[in-house]
Structure formats: C-alpha cells, structure tokens
Amino acid sequence: MLQRIMHSKYPDITVEEEEISIPLQTVCLAIFDAILVHMLNKVASSSWQPIRRTVCKALNKDKDKKIMSILKDVYKDADVVFLQVKFSGDRRRG
C-alpha cells in the first residue's frame, strides 16, 4: 500500500529522505488515524463504535455471495474478468 518516494522521480528528495519515506508515511497515517479517533470520541463518543461495527458487519456478511451475485449479474456477458484477491490472514474457513 505504501510506496517509497523515489529520489529518481522527485530529484528534490534526498536519498536519506527516500530511505525514510515509508516509515514517515506510516507515522503520518498513524497521526491521521489518531486525529480521526479523537474527533469521533469528542463528537459522538457513545455512538461511533456501534455504527462502525454495524457498517463492517454489513460489508463483510455474506461477502462471497455478494461478490458472486455481482459477477453473475453485472459481468454475465463478459468473456474475461480479472479479479484481485487480498487475503487478510485472519479469515477462517470451516
């Protein structure tokens, strides 16, 4: 997801800055996340976590069935469909 900011593409970036570009992006994303959590805790402290849980469950419940439905309905006339799969490592099949 995070990509190195290349000195070859951006000459104003030093080699040292290129080397720390991914850790720096990670810190910036962590700060951004912390700001969002802080803001949500201030604005909607008792309701945002249940809403987040509901949205996550809605997006993930029967995910495979939803994907198959989209493929069957939307792409039924396609000769070729390219799919990209991301495995999070915590999904268990039983």
mmCIF file of N, CA, C and O in Angstrom:
data_model
loop_
_atom_site.group_PDB
_atom_site.id
_atom_site.type_symbol
_atom_site.label_atom_id
_atom_site.label_comp_id
_atom_site.label_asym_id
_atom_site.label_seq_id
_atom_site.Cartn_x
_atom_site.Cartn_y
_atom_site.Cartn_z
ATOM 1 N N MET A 1 0.819 -1.181 0.000
ATOM 2 C CA MET A 1 0.000 0.000 0.000
ATOM 3 C C MET A 1 0.873 1.260 0.000
ATOM 4 O O MET A 1 0.681 2.129 -0.811
ATOM 5 N N LEU A 2 1.810 1.309 0.900
ATOM 6 C CA LEU A 2 2.719 2.454 0.940
ATOM 7 C C LEU A 2 3.859 2.212 -0.031
ATOM 8 O O LEU A 2 4.381 1.111 -0.126
ATOM 9 N N GLN A 3 4.219 3.257 -0.736
ATOM 10 C CA GLN A 3 5.302 3.136 -1.711
ATOM 11 C C GLN A 3 6.403 4.134 -1.392
ATOM 12 O O GLN A 3 6.138 5.245 -0.938
ATOM 13 N N ARG A 4 7.591 3.706 -1.659
ATOM 14 C CA ARG A 4 8.756 4.559 -1.446
ATOM 15 C C ARG A 4 8.678 5.774 -2.362
ATOM 16 O O ARG A 4 8.318 5.663 -3.526
ATOM 17 N N ILE A 5 8.987 6.945 -1.826
ATOM 18 C CA ILE A 5 9.059 8.163 -2.636
ATOM 19 C C ILE A 5 10.475 8.213 -3.213
ATOM 20 O O ILE A 5 11.446 8.398 -2.485
ATOM 21 N N MET A 6 10.548 8.009 -4.495
ATOM 22 C CA MET A 6 11.837 7.801 -5.152
ATOM 23 C C MET A 6 12.562 9.113 -5.474
ATOM 24 O O MET A 6 11.970 10.036 -6.038
ATOM 25 N N HIS A 7 13.825 9.140 -5.135
ATOM 26 C CA HIS A 7 14.690 10.274 -5.485
ATOM 27 C C HIS A 7 14.778 10.420 -7.011
ATOM 28 O O HIS A 7 14.818 11.538 -7.529
ATOM 29 N N SER A 8 14.768 9.291 -7.727
ATOM 30 C CA SER A 8 14.860 9.341 -9.191
ATOM 31 C C SER A 8 13.641 10.013 -9.820
ATOM 32 O O SER A 8 13.750 10.656 -10.857
ATOM 33 N N LYS A 9 12.499 9.900 -9.162
ATOM 34 C CA LYS A 9 11.284 10.528 -9.693
ATOM 35 C C LYS A 9 11.152 11.968 -9.199
ATOM 36 O O LYS A 9 10.663 12.837 -9.915
ATOM 37 N N TYR A 10 11.546 12.194 -7.959
ATOM 38 C CA TYR A 10 11.467 13.526 -7.361
ATOM 39 C C TYR A 10 12.871 13.953 -6.938
ATOM 40 O O TYR A 10 13.304 13.696 -5.808
ATOM 41 N N PRO A 11 13.615 14.591 -7.818
ATOM 42 C CA PRO A 11 15.021 14.930 -7.543
ATOM 43 C C PRO A 11 15.237 15.804 -6.301
ATOM 44 O O PRO A 11 16.330 15.789 -5.735
ATOM 45 N N ASP A 12 14.219 16.547 -5.894
ATOM 46 C CA ASP A 12 14.379 17.382 -4.697
ATOM 47 C C ASP A 12 14.431 16.553 -3.411
ATOM 48 O O ASP A 12 14.847 17.052 -2.368
ATOM 49 N N ILE A 13 14.000 15.300 -3.494
ATOM 50 C CA ILE A 13 14.051 14.397 -2.349
ATOM 51 C C ILE A 13 15.468 13.832 -2.248
ATOM 52 O O ILE A 13 16.022 13.338 -3.219
ATOM 53 N N THR A 14 16.036 13.901 -1.061
ATOM 54 C CA THR A 14 17.385 13.346 -0.894
ATOM 55 C C THR A 14 17.307 11.822 -0.783
ATOM 56 O O THR A 14 16.233 11.260 -0.554
ATOM 57 N N VAL A 15 18.435 11.185 -0.919
ATOM 58 C CA VAL A 15 18.490 9.721 -0.784
ATOM 59 C C VAL A 15 18.068 9.321 0.635
ATOM 60 O O VAL A 15 17.355 8.329 0.830
ATOM 61 N N GLU A 16 18.483 10.090 1.622
ATOM 62 C CA GLU A 16 18.102 9.806 3.007
ATOM 63 C C GLU A 16 16.593 9.931 3.191
ATOM 64 O O GLU A 16 15.973 9.117 3.876
ATOM 65 N N GLU A 17 15.994 10.960 2.590
ATOM 66 C CA GLU A 17 14.542 11.130 2.674
ATOM 67 C C GLU A 17 13.811 9.986 1.979
ATOM 68 O O GLU A 17 12.769 9.531 2.444
ATOM 69 N N GLU A 18 14.375 9.525 0.872
ATOM 70 C CA GLU A 18 13.792 8.370 0.183
ATOM 71 C C GLU A 18 13.803 7.153 1.107
ATOM 72 O O GLU A 18 12.820 6.418 1.190
ATOM 73 N N GLU A 19 14.894 6.954 1.822
ATOM 74 C CA GLU A 19 15.027 5.790 2.696
ATOM 75 C C GLU A 19 14.034 5.814 3.858
ATOM 76 O O GLU A 19 13.594 4.755 4.312
ATOM 77 N N ILE A 20 13.670 6.989 4.335
ATOM 78 C CA ILE A 20 12.728 7.067 5.452
ATOM 79 C C ILE A 20 11.302 7.381 4.996
ATOM 80 O O ILE A 20 10.422 7.587 5.828
ATOM 81 N N SER A 21 11.070 7.379 3.695
ATOM 82 C CA SER A 21 9.751 7.780 3.202
ATOM 83 C C SER A 21 8.628 6.858 3.673
ATOM 84 O O SER A 21 7.543 7.329 4.025
ATOM 85 N N ILE A 22 8.847 5.554 3.718
ATOM 86 C CA ILE A 22 7.786 4.643 4.166
ATOM 87 C C ILE A 22 7.547 4.771 5.678
ATOM 88 O O ILE A 22 6.391 4.898 6.100
ATOM 89 N N PRO A 23 8.593 4.768 6.509
ATOM 90 C CA PRO A 23 8.329 4.994 7.934
ATOM 91 C C PRO A 23 7.653 6.344 8.203
ATOM 92 O O PRO A 23 6.766 6.429 9.060
ATOM 93 N N LEU A 24 8.035 7.371 7.467
ATOM 94 C CA LEU A 24 7.421 8.685 7.646
ATOM 95 C C LEU A 24 5.940 8.664 7.256
ATOM 96 O O LEU A 24 5.100 9.230 7.940
ATOM 97 N N GLN A 25 5.614 7.979 6.154
ATOM 98 C CA GLN A 25 4.212 7.839 5.752
ATOM 99 C C GLN A 25 3.418 7.090 6.818
ATOM 100 O O GLN A 25 2.266 7.424 7.101
ATOM 101 N N THR A 26 4.050 6.075 7.409
ATOM 102 C CA THR A 26 3.394 5.294 8.458
ATOM 103 C C THR A 26 3.065 6.172 9.660
ATOM 104 O O THR A 26 1.958 6.113 10.208
ATOM 105 N N VAL A 27 4.008 7.000 10.054
ATOM 106 C CA VAL A 27 3.779 7.925 11.174
ATOM 107 C C VAL A 27 2.657 8.903 10.837
ATOM 108 O O VAL A 27 1.772 9.162 11.660
ATOM 109 N N CYS A 28 2.665 9.435 9.616
ATOM 110 C CA CYS A 28 1.627 10.387 9.204
ATOM 111 C C CYS A 28 0.247 9.737 9.220
ATOM 112 O O CYS A 28 -0.732 10.346 9.665
ATOM 113 N N LEU A 29 0.156 8.497 8.750
ATOM 114 C CA LEU A 29 -1.127 7.787 8.777
ATOM 115 C C LEU A 29 -1.582 7.517 10.207
ATOM 116 O O LEU A 29 -2.772 7.615 10.520
ATOM 117 N N ALA A 30 -0.644 7.191 11.078
ATOM 118 C CA ALA A 30 -0.986 6.958 12.487
ATOM 119 C C ALA A 30 -1.507 8.239 13.129
ATOM 120 O O ALA A 30 -2.489 8.214 13.883
ATOM 121 N N ILE A 31 -0.873 9.360 12.826
ATOM 122 C CA ILE A 31 -1.329 10.653 13.348
ATOM 123 C C ILE A 31 -2.721 10.964 12.814
ATOM 124 O O ILE A 31 -3.612 11.388 13.564
ATOM 125 N N PHE A 32 -2.939 10.743 11.526
ATOM 126 C CA PHE A 32 -4.253 10.979 10.918
ATOM 127 C C PHE A 32 -5.313 10.120 11.596
ATOM 128 O O PHE A 32 -6.396 10.596 11.955
ATOM 129 N N ASP A 33 -5.013 8.831 11.790
ATOM 130 C CA ASP A 33 -5.961 7.933 12.467
ATOM 131 C C ASP A 33 -6.252 8.421 13.886
ATOM 132 O O ASP A 33 -7.400 8.389 14.337
ATOM 133 N N ALA A 34 -5.225 8.841 14.590
ATOM 134 C CA ALA A 34 -5.411 9.324 15.963
ATOM 135 C C ALA A 34 -6.300 10.562 15.993
ATOM 136 O O ALA A 34 -7.157 10.705 16.880
ATOM 137 N N ILE A 35 -6.118 11.439 15.025
ATOM 138 C CA ILE A 35 -6.967 12.641 14.940
ATOM 139 C C ILE A 35 -8.415 12.244 14.689
ATOM 140 O O ILE A 35 -9.339 12.773 15.325
ATOM 141 N N LEU A 36 -8.629 11.293 13.771
ATOM 142 C CA LEU A 36 -9.999 10.843 13.493
ATOM 143 C C LEU A 36 -10.647 10.224 14.725
ATOM 144 O O LEU A 36 -11.806 10.528 15.055
ATOM 145 N N VAL A 37 -9.918 9.357 15.408
ATOM 146 C CA VAL A 37 -10.475 8.720 16.606
ATOM 147 C C VAL A 37 -10.766 9.760 17.676
ATOM 148 O O VAL A 37 -11.834 9.745 18.308
ATOM 149 N N HIS A 38 -9.846 10.688 17.877
ATOM 150 C CA HIS A 38 -10.057 11.755 18.861
ATOM 151 C C HIS A 38 -11.297 12.583 18.503
ATOM 152 O O HIS A 38 -12.135 12.871 19.368
ATOM 153 N N MET A 39 -11.407 12.953 17.236
ATOM 154 C CA MET A 39 -12.544 13.751 16.783
ATOM 155 C C MET A 39 -13.864 12.994 16.996
ATOM 156 O O MET A 39 -14.835 13.550 17.512
ATOM 157 N N LEU A 40 -13.889 11.716 16.625
ATOM 158 C CA LEU A 40 -15.109 10.936 16.795
ATOM 159 C C LEU A 40 -15.443 10.742 18.270
ATOM 160 O O LEU A 40 -16.617 10.757 18.649
ATOM 161 N N ASN A 41 -14.429 10.578 19.103
ATOM 162 C CA ASN A 41 -14.686 10.461 20.540
ATOM 163 C C ASN A 41 -15.272 11.745 21.117
ATOM 164 O O ASN A 41 -16.086 11.701 22.037
ATOM 165 N N LYS A 42 -14.873 12.875 20.581
ATOM 166 C CA LYS A 42 -15.406 14.159 21.055
ATOM 167 C C LYS A 42 -16.821 14.416 20.519
ATOM 168 O O LYS A 42 -17.676 14.907 21.238
ATOM 169 N N VAL A 43 -17.055 14.090 19.260
ATOM 170 C CA VAL A 43 -18.331 14.413 18.605
ATOM 171 C C VAL A 43 -19.419 13.381 18.907
ATOM 172 O O VAL A 43 -20.568 13.737 19.138
ATOM 173 N N ALA A 44 -19.048 12.119 18.872
ATOM 174 C CA ALA A 44 -20.050 11.056 19.024
ATOM 175 C C ALA A 44 -19.477 9.914 19.859
ATOM 176 O O ALA A 44 -19.422 8.771 19.416
ATOM 177 N N SER A 45 -19.077 10.224 21.076
ATOM 178 C CA SER A 45 -18.335 9.263 21.882
ATOM 179 C C SER A 45 -19.069 7.948 22.120
ATOM 180 O O SER A 45 -18.446 6.893 22.157
ATOM 181 N N SER A 46 -20.368 7.969 22.253
ATOM 182 C CA SER A 46 -21.079 6.730 22.573
ATOM 183 C C SER A 46 -21.637 6.016 21.345
ATOM 184 O O SER A 46 -22.043 4.864 21.443
ATOM 185 N N SER A 47 -21.648 6.674 20.190
ATOM 186 C CA SER A 47 -22.332 6.061 19.047
ATOM 187 C C SER A 47 -21.433 5.645 17.891
ATOM 188 O O SER A 47 -21.831 4.810 17.086
ATOM 189 N N TRP A 48 -20.230 6.165 17.794
ATOM 190 C CA TRP A 48 -19.473 5.887 16.570
ATOM 191 C C TRP A 48 -18.954 4.456 16.499
ATOM 192 O O TRP A 48 -18.913 3.870 15.418
ATOM 193 N N GLN A 49 -18.581 3.845 17.617
ATOM 194 C CA GLN A 49 -18.105 2.461 17.573
ATOM 195 C C GLN A 49 -19.218 1.480 17.172
ATOM 196 O O GLN A 49 -18.993 0.625 16.321
ATOM 197 N N PRO A 50 -20.426 1.584 17.737
ATOM 198 C CA PRO A 50 -21.502 0.699 17.272
ATOM 199 C C PRO A 50 -21.834 0.903 15.785
ATOM 200 O O PRO A 50 -22.106 -0.067 15.070
ATOM 201 N N ILE A 51 -21.787 2.131 15.318
ATOM 202 C CA ILE A 51 -22.038 2.401 13.893
ATOM 203 C C ILE A 51 -20.945 1.763 13.046
ATOM 204 O O ILE A 51 -21.218 1.123 12.035
ATOM 205 N N ARG A 52 -19.701 1.902 13.465
ATOM 206 C CA ARG A 52 -18.589 1.299 12.732
ATOM 207 C C ARG A 52 -18.743 -0.218 12.674
ATOM 208 O O ARG A 52 -18.561 -0.838 11.627
ATOM 209 N N ARG A 53 -19.098 -0.821 13.823
ATOM 210 C CA ARG A 53 -19.298 -2.275 13.853
ATOM 211 C C ARG A 53 -20.413 -2.705 12.907
ATOM 212 O O ARG A 53 -20.280 -3.694 12.186
ATOM 213 N N THR A 54 -21.512 -1.968 12.894
ATOM 214 C CA THR A 54 -22.644 -2.289 12.019
ATOM 215 C C THR A 54 -22.240 -2.201 10.555
ATOM 216 O O THR A 54 -22.576 -3.080 9.758
ATOM 217 N N VAL A 55 -21.518 -1.155 10.193
ATOM 218 C CA VAL A 55 -21.067 -0.996 8.803
ATOM 219 C C VAL A 55 -20.110 -2.122 8.418
ATOM 220 O O VAL A 55 -20.235 -2.718 7.337
ATOM 221 N N CYS A 56 -19.165 -2.449 9.281
ATOM 222 C CA CYS A 56 -18.214 -3.529 8.985
ATOM 223 C C CYS A 56 -18.926 -4.863 8.823
ATOM 224 O O CYS A 56 -18.624 -5.626 7.901
ATOM 225 N N LYS A 57 -19.878 -5.146 9.702
ATOM 226 C CA LYS A 57 -20.633 -6.400 9.580
ATOM 227 C C LYS A 57 -21.427 -6.428 8.283
ATOM 228 O O LYS A 57 -21.482 -7.453 7.602
ATOM 229 N N ALA A 58 -22.050 -5.309 7.929
ATOM 230 C CA ALA A 58 -22.856 -5.255 6.699
ATOM 231 C C ALA A 58 -21.989 -5.468 5.467
ATOM 232 O O ALA A 58 -22.415 -6.125 4.508
ATOM 233 N N LEU A 59 -20.785 -4.939 5.487
ATOM 234 C CA LEU A 59 -19.890 -5.082 4.337
ATOM 235 C C LEU A 59 -19.310 -6.486 4.234
ATOM 236 O O LEU A 59 -19.027 -6.968 3.140
ATOM 237 N N ASN A 60 -19.122 -7.152 5.361
ATOM 238 C CA ASN A 60 -18.457 -8.453 5.356
ATOM 239 C C ASN A 60 -19.392 -9.649 5.420
ATOM 240 O O ASN A 60 -19.000 -10.753 5.072
ATOM 241 N N LYS A 61 -20.635 -9.444 5.848
ATOM 242 C CA LYS A 61 -21.578 -10.561 5.950
ATOM 243 C C LYS A 61 -21.930 -11.051 4.547
ATOM 244 O O LYS A 61 -22.311 -10.259 3.684
ATOM 245 N N ASP A 62 -21.799 -12.335 4.333
ATOM 246 C CA ASP A 62 -22.096 -12.958 3.038
ATOM 247 C C ASP A 62 -21.334 -12.294 1.894
ATOM 248 O O ASP A 62 -21.843 -12.185 0.776
ATOM 249 N N LYS A 63 -20.118 -11.886 2.179
ATOM 250 C CA LYS A 63 -19.307 -11.180 1.187
ATOM 251 C C LYS A 63 -19.109 -12.007 -0.078
ATOM 252 O O LYS A 63 -19.248 -11.498 -1.189
ATOM 253 N N ASP A 64 -18.808 -13.305 0.094
ATOM 254 C CA ASP A 64 -18.587 -14.159 -1.081
ATOM 255 C C ASP A 64 -19.845 -14.265 -1.940
ATOM 256 O O ASP A 64 -19.780 -14.223 -3.169
ATOM 257 N N LYS A 65 -21.003 -14.395 -1.286
ATOM 258 C CA LYS A 65 -22.271 -14.468 -2.029
ATOM 259 C C LYS A 65 -22.536 -13.167 -2.786
ATOM 260 O O LYS A 65 -23.014 -13.179 -3.917
ATOM 261 N N LYS A 66 -22.242 -12.038 -2.148
ATOM 262 C CA LYS A 66 -22.445 -10.739 -2.806
ATOM 263 C C LYS A 66 -21.527 -10.594 -4.019
ATOM 264 O O LYS A 66 -21.944 -10.108 -5.073
ATOM 265 N N ILE A 67 -20.281 -11.019 -3.866
ATOM 266 C CA ILE A 67 -19.333 -10.943 -4.988
ATOM 267 C C ILE A 67 -19.816 -11.814 -6.138
ATOM 268 O O ILE A 67 -19.813 -11.395 -7.300
ATOM 269 N N MET A 68 -20.244 -13.033 -5.830
ATOM 270 C CA MET A 68 -20.737 -13.933 -6.879
ATOM 271 C C MET A 68 -21.967 -13.364 -7.562
ATOM 272 O O MET A 68 -22.125 -13.470 -8.780
ATOM 273 N N SER A 69 -22.837 -12.728 -6.807
ATOM 274 C CA SER A 69 -24.030 -12.111 -7.385
ATOM 275 C C SER A 69 -23.654 -10.988 -8.348
ATOM 276 O O SER A 69 -24.219 -10.873 -9.447
ATOM 277 N N ILE A 70 -22.693 -10.172 -7.957
ATOM 278 C CA ILE A 70 -22.230 -9.084 -8.832
ATOM 279 C C ILE A 70 -21.624 -9.656 -10.099
ATOM 280 O O ILE A 70 -21.913 -9.198 -11.211
ATOM 281 N N LEU A 71 -20.806 -10.694 -9.946
ATOM 282 C CA LEU A 71 -20.185 -11.304 -11.125
ATOM 283 C C LEU A 71 -21.235 -11.906 -12.060
ATOM 284 O O LEU A 71 -21.154 -11.756 -13.281
ATOM 285 N N LYS A 72 -22.231 -12.576 -11.495
ATOM 286 C CA LYS A 72 -23.264 -13.211 -12.315
ATOM 287 C C LYS A 72 -24.177 -12.192 -12.990
ATOM 288 O O LYS A 72 -24.581 -12.374 -14.136
ATOM 289 N N ASP A 73 -24.518 -11.124 -12.269
ATOM 290 C CA ASP A 73 -25.480 -10.144 -12.800
ATOM 291 C C ASP A 73 -24.830 -9.076 -13.684
ATOM 292 O O ASP A 73 -25.297 -8.805 -14.778
ATOM 293 N N VAL A 74 -23.772 -8.496 -13.202
ATOM 294 C CA VAL A 74 -23.161 -7.361 -13.895
ATOM 295 C C VAL A 74 -22.242 -7.807 -15.033
ATOM 296 O O VAL A 74 -22.210 -7.201 -16.097
ATOM 297 N N TYR A 75 -21.507 -8.892 -14.795
ATOM 298 C CA TYR A 75 -20.493 -9.309 -15.762
ATOM 299 C C TYR A 75 -20.871 -10.594 -16.502
ATOM 300 O O TYR A 75 -20.020 -11.280 -17.038
ATOM 301 N N LYS A 76 -22.165 -10.896 -16.549
ATOM 302 C CA LYS A 76 -22.601 -12.168 -17.150
ATOM 303 C C LYS A 76 -22.241 -12.295 -18.624
ATOM 304 O O LYS A 76 -22.056 -13.396 -19.121
ATOM 305 N N ASP A 77 -22.136 -11.187 -19.351
ATOM 306 C CA ASP A 77 -21.817 -11.225 -20.774
ATOM 307 C C ASP A 77 -20.322 -11.064 -21.061
ATOM 308 O O ASP A 77 -19.914 -11.084 -22.222
ATOM 309 N N ALA A 78 -19.528 -10.913 -20.027
ATOM 310 C CA ALA A 78 -18.086 -10.713 -20.216
ATOM 311 C C ALA A 78 -17.402 -12.040 -20.532
ATOM 312 O O ALA A 78 -17.729 -13.077 -19.952
ATOM 313 N N ASP A 79 -16.489 -11.992 -21.468
ATOM 314 C CA ASP A 79 -15.706 -13.185 -21.795
ATOM 315 C C ASP A 79 -14.561 -13.397 -20.811
ATOM 316 O O ASP A 79 -14.174 -14.524 -20.522
ATOM 317 N N VAL A 80 -14.031 -12.288 -20.308
ATOM 318 C CA VAL A 80 -12.906 -12.359 -19.378
ATOM 319 C C VAL A 80 -13.162 -11.357 -18.255
ATOM 320 O O VAL A 80 -13.585 -10.231 -18.499
ATOM 321 N N VAL A 81 -12.889 -11.779 -17.020
ATOM 322 C CA VAL A 81 -12.997 -10.900 -15.859
ATOM 323 C C VAL A 81 -11.716 -11.073 -15.050
ATOM 324 O O VAL A 81 -11.327 -12.197 -14.732
ATOM 325 N N PHE A 82 -11.039 -9.982 -14.748
ATOM 326 C CA PHE A 82 -9.822 -10.018 -13.948
ATOM 327 C C PHE A 82 -10.181 -9.676 -12.507
ATOM 328 O O PHE A 82 -10.821 -8.660 -12.244
ATOM 329 N N LEU A 83 -9.775 -10.514 -11.577
ATOM 330 C CA LEU A 83 -10.059 -10.300 -10.165
ATOM 331 C C LEU A 83 -8.757 -10.152 -9.395
ATOM 332 O O LEU A 83 -7.767 -10.805 -9.709
ATOM 333 N N GLN A 84 -8.792 -9.315 -8.380
ATOM 334 C CA GLN A 84 -7.656 -9.189 -7.485
ATOM 335 C C GLN A 84 -8.138 -9.590 -6.102
ATOM 336 O O GLN A 84 -9.134 -9.076 -5.610
ATOM 337 N N VAL A 85 -7.452 -10.514 -5.496
ATOM 338 C CA VAL A 85 -7.855 -11.012 -4.191
ATOM 339 C C VAL A 85 -6.823 -10.579 -3.165
ATOM 340 O O VAL A 85 -5.619 -10.687 -3.381
ATOM 341 N N LYS A 86 -7.305 -10.089 -2.042
ATOM 342 C CA LYS A 86 -6.427 -9.732 -0.929
ATOM 343 C C LYS A 86 -6.808 -10.608 0.250
ATOM 344 O O LYS A 86 -7.949 -10.656 0.643
ATOM 345 N N PHE A 87 -5.836 -11.307 0.793
ATOM 346 C CA PHE A 87 -6.063 -12.155 1.945
ATOM 347 C C PHE A 87 -5.543 -11.445 3.175
ATOM 348 O O PHE A 87 -4.376 -11.078 3.244
ATOM 349 N N SER A 88 -6.407 -11.237 4.149
ATOM 350 C CA SER A 88 -6.001 -10.503 5.345
ATOM 351 C C SER A 88 -5.306 -11.382 6.366
ATOM 352 O O SER A 88 -4.708 -10.886 7.304
ATOM 353 N N GLY A 89 -5.411 -12.696 6.204
ATOM 354 C CA GLY A 89 -4.739 -13.592 7.123
ATOM 355 C C GLY A 89 -5.547 -13.957 8.338
ATOM 356 O O GLY A 89 -5.181 -14.847 9.089
ATOM 357 N N ASP A 90 -6.674 -13.297 8.573
ATOM 358 C CA ASP A 90 -7.473 -13.611 9.755
ATOM 359 C C ASP A 90 -8.817 -14.263 9.407
ATOM 360 O O ASP A 90 -9.621 -14.524 10.256
ATOM 361 N N ARG A 91 -9.006 -14.545 8.162
ATOM 362 C CA ARG A 91 -10.270 -15.132 7.732
ATOM 363 C C ARG A 91 -10.162 -16.654 7.822
ATOM 364 O O ARG A 91 -9.281 -17.258 7.229
ATOM 365 N N ARG A 92 -11.078 -17.239 8.550
ATOM 366 C CA ARG A 92 -11.037 -18.686 8.751
ATOM 367 C C ARG A 92 -12.162 -19.359 7.978
ATOM 368 O O ARG A 92 -13.291 -18.913 8.007
ATOM 369 N N ARG A 93 -11.813 -20.442 7.306
ATOM 370 C CA ARG A 93 -12.815 -21.242 6.593
ATOM 371 C C ARG A 93 -13.070 -22.489 7.426
ATOM 372 O O ARG A 93 -12.165 -23.110 7.926
ATOM 373 N N GLY A 94 -14.320 -22.853 7.548
ATOM 374 C CA GLY A 94 -14.593 -24.031 8.355
ATOM 375 C C GLY A 94 -15.443 -24.939 7.636
ATOM 376 O O GLY A 94 -15.966 -25.879 7.682
#
